[in-house]
mmCIF file of C-alpha atoms in Angstrom:
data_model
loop_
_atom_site.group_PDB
_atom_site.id
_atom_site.type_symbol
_atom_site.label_atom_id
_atom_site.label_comp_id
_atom_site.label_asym_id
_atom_site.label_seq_id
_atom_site.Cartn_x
_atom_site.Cartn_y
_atom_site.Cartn_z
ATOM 1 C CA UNK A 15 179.069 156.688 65.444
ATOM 2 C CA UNK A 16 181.361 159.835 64.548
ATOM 3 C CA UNK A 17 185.445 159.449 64.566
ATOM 4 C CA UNK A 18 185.578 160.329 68.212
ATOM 5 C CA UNK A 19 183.469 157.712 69.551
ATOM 6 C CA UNK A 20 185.048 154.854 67.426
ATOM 7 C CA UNK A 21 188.424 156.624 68.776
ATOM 8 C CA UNK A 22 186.953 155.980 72.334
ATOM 9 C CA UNK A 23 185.470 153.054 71.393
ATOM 10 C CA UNK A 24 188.990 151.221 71.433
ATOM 11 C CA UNK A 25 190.217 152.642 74.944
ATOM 12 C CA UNK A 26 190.398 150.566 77.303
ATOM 13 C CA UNK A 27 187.700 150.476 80.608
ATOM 14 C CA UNK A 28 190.860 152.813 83.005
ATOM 15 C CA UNK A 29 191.558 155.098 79.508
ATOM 16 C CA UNK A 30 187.778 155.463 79.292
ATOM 17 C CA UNK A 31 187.632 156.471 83.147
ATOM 18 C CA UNK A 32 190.132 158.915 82.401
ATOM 19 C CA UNK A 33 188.479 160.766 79.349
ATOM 20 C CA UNK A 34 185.315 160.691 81.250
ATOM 21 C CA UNK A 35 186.849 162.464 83.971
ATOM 22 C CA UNK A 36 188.959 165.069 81.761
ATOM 23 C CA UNK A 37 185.899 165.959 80.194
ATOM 24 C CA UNK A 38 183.857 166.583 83.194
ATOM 25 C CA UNK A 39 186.725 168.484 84.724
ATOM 26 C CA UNK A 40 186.893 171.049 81.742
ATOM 27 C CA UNK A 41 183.635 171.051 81.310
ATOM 28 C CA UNK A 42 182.931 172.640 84.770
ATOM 29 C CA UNK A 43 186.085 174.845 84.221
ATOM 30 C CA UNK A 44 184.008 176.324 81.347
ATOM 31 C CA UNK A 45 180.602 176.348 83.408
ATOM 32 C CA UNK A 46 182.205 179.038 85.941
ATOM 33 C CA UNK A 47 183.748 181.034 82.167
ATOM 34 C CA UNK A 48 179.878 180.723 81.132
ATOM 35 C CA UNK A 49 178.661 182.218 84.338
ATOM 36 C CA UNK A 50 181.377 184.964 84.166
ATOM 37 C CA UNK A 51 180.194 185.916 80.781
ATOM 38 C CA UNK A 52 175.947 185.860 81.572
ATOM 39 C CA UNK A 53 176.689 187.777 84.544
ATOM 40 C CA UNK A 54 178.628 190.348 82.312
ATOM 41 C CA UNK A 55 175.841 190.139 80.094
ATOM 42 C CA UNK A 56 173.074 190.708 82.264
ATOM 43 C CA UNK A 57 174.832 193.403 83.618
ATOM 44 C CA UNK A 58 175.716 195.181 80.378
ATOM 45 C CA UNK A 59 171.780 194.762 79.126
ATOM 46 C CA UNK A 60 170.672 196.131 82.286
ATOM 47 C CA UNK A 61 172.830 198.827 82.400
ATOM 48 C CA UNK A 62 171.390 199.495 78.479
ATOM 49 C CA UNK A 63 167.851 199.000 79.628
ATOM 50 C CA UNK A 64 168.461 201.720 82.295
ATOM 51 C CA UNK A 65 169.660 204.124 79.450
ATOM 52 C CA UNK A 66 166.900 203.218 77.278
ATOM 53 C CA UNK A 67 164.536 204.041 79.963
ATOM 54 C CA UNK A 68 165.753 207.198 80.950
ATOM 55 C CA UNK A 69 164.759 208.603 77.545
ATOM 56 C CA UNK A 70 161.357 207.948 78.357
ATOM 57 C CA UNK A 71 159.509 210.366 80.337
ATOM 58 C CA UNK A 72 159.191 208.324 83.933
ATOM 59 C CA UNK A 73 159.647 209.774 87.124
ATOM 60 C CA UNK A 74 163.911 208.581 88.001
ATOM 61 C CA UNK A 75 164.513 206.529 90.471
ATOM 62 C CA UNK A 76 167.062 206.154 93.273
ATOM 63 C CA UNK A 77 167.396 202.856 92.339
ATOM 64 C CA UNK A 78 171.299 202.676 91.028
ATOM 65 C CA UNK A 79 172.598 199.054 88.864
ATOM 66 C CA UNK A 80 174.509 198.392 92.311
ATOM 67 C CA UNK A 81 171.319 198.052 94.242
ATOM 68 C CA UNK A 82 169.475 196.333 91.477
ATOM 69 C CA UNK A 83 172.467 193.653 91.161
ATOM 70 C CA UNK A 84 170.938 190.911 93.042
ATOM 71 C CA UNK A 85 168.122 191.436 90.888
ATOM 72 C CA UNK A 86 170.173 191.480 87.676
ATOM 73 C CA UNK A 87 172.351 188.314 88.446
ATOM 74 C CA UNK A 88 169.108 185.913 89.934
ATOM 75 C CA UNK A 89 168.451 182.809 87.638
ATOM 76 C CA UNK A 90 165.407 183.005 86.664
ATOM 77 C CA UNK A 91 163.517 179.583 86.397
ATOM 78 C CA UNK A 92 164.284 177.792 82.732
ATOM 79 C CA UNK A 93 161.828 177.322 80.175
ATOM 80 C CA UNK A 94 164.183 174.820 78.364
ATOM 81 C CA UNK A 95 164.023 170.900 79.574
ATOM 82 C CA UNK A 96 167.352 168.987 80.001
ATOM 83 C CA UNK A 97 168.792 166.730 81.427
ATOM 84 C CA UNK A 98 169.678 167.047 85.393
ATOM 85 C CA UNK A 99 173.858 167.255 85.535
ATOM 86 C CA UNK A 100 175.097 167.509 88.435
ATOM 87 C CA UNK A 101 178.159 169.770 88.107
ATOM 88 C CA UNK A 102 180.435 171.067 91.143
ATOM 89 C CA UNK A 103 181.167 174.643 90.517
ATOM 90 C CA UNK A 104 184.130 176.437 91.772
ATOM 91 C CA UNK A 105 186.839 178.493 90.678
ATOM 92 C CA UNK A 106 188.468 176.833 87.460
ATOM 93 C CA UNK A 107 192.533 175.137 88.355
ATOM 94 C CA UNK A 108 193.485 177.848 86.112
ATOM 95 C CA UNK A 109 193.339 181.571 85.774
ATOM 96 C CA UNK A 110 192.832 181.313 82.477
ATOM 97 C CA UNK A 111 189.009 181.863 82.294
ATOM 98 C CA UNK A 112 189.027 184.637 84.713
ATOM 99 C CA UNK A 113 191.672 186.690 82.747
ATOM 100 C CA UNK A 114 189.586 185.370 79.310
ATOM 101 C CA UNK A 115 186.369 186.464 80.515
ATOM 102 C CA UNK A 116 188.304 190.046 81.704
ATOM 103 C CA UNK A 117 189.979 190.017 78.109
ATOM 104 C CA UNK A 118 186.814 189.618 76.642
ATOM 105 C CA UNK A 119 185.007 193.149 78.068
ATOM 106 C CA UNK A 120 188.034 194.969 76.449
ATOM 107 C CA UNK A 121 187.985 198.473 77.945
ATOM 108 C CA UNK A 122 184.744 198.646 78.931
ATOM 109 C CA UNK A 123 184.883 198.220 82.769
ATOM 110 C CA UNK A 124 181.917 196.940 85.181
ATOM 111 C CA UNK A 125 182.874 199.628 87.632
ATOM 112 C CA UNK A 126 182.415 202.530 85.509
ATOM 113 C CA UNK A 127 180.347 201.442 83.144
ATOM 114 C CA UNK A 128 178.294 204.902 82.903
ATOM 115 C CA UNK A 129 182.055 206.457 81.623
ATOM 116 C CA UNK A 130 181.363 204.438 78.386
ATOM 117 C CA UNK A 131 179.096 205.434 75.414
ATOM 118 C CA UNK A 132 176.539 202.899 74.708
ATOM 119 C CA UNK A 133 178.305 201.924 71.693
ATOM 120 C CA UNK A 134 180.851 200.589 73.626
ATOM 121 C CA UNK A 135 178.663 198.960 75.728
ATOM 122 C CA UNK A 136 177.017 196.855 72.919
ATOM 123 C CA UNK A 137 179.966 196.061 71.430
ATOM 124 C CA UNK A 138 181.282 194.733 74.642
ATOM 125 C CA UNK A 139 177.572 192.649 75.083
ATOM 126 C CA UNK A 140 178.456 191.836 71.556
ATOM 127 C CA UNK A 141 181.852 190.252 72.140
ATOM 128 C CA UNK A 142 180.177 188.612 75.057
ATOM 129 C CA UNK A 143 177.347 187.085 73.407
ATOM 130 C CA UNK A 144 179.358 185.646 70.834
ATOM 131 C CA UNK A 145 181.802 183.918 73.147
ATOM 132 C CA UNK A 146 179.457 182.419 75.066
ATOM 133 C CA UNK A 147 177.518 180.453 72.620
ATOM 134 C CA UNK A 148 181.173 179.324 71.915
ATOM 135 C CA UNK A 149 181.705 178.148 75.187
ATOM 136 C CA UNK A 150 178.449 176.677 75.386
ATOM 137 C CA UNK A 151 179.227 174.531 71.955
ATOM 138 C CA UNK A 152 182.362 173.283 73.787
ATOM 139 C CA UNK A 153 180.503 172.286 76.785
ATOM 140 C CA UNK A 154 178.231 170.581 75.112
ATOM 141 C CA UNK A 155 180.938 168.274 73.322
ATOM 142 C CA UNK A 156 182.257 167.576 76.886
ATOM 143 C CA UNK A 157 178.694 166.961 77.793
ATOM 144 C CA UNK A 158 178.126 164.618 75.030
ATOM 145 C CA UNK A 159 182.039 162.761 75.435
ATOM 146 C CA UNK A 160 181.350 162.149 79.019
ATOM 147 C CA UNK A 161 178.009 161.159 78.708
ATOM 148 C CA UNK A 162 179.020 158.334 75.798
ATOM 149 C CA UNK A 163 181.815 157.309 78.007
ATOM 150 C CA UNK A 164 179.298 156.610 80.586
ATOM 151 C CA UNK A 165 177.212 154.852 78.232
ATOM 152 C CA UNK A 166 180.173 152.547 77.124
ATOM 153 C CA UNK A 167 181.351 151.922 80.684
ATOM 154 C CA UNK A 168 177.825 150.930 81.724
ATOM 155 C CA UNK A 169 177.387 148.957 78.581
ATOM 156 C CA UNK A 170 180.801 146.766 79.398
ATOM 157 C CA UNK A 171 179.430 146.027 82.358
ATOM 158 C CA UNK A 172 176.441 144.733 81.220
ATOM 159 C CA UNK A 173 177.898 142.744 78.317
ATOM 160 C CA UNK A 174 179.856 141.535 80.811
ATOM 161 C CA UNK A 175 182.897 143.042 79.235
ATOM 162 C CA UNK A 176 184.092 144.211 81.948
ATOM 163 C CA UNK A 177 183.738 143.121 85.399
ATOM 164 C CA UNK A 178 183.347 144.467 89.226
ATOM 165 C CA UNK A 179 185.888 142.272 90.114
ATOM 166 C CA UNK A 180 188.381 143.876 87.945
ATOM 167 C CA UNK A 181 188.161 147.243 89.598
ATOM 168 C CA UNK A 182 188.067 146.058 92.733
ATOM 169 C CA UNK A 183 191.446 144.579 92.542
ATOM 170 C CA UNK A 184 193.373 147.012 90.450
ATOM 171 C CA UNK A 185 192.403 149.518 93.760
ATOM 172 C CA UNK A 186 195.139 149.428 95.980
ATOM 173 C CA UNK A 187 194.328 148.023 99.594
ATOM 174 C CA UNK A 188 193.227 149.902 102.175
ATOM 175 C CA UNK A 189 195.578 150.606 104.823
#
C-alpha cells in the first residue's frame, strides 16, 4: 500500500465518503478537458490528413472539414478493455478547463485553421497530445483513489467496521 492509501487508510467512514466524492467530481471535470483536447486533436489530424492528401493526385472533393465533422468527432468503438465507469459528463463547475484547453491551441484557431502553415498545426497537435496523456495520468489517480475508497468502504462494512445503522442515523430525518 503506497503513502496515499495508508493516508486514507486512517480517515474515518464520512472523510472517506468525502475523498471518494472529490475525486469523482474532478475526475469528470477532467473527462470533459480530455474530450476538449481529442476533439481538437482529431480535428487538427484531419485537417493534416486533408493536406497530405491533396498532394496526391486524386480527383478534390467538395467535401470541406465542416461537413466531414461529424465524421471526425464519432467515437469509434475501443479496442482497449476496461472497466465500465459510469461518469456524468457536463460542463466542468469551473471555466478553467475550457479556457486551458483554448490556452493550449495557442494561436492556431479551429475556425481558420487553413490560415495556418502546417507547422503550426503540428505543433498545436503537439501541445495537445502531450497534455492529454497528462490529463489522462491524473484521471487515472482519481480513478484509482476513488476506486480504493470504494474498496475500503465496502470492506468496513463487511468487517463489520462499520455499520448500516450508523449512516442511517447520522442522516437527518425526513421532513
Amino acid at each position: 500500500m503506497d503513502t496515499t492509501e495508508t493516508e486514507l487508510a486512517g480517515l474515518g467512514l464520512a472523510e472517506l465518503r468525502t475523498v471518494r466524492r472529490d475525486a469523482l467530481e474532478q475526475e469528470a471535470d477532467l473527462s470533459y478537458l480530455r474530450r476538449l483536447l481529442q476533439g481538437r486533436v482529431d480535428i487538427l489530424r484531419a485537417e493534416l490528413d486533408r493536406r497530405t492528401l491533396e498532394l496526391r493526385p486524386v480527383p478534390p472533393t467538395a467535401e470541406t472539414l465542416l461537413h466531414r465533422l461529424p465524421q471526425i468527432l464519432a467515437d469509434s468503438p475501443s479496442h482497449v478493455r476496461q472497466s465500465a465507469r459510469h461518469v456524468t459528463l457536463g460542463t466542468p463547475r469551473g471555466e478553467q478547463y475550457q479556457e486551458q484547453a483554448d490556452a493550449l491551441m495557442g494561436d492556431v484557431q479551429l475556425a481558420d485553421l487553413a490560415a495556418h502553415a502546417s507547422a503550426e498545426l503540428l505543433a498545436a497537435l503537439d501541445r495537445l497530445t502531450e497534455h492529454e496523456r497528462e490529463v489522462s495520468g491524473r484521471r487515472s489517480a482519481l480513478q484509482r483513489t476513488a476506486d480504493w475508497c470504494s474498496a475500503e468502504i465496502t470492506r468496513r462494512y463487511r468487517e463489520g467496521e462499520a455499520r448500516v445503522e450508523d449512516l442511517l442515523m447520522d442522516r437527518p430525518a425526513a421532513e
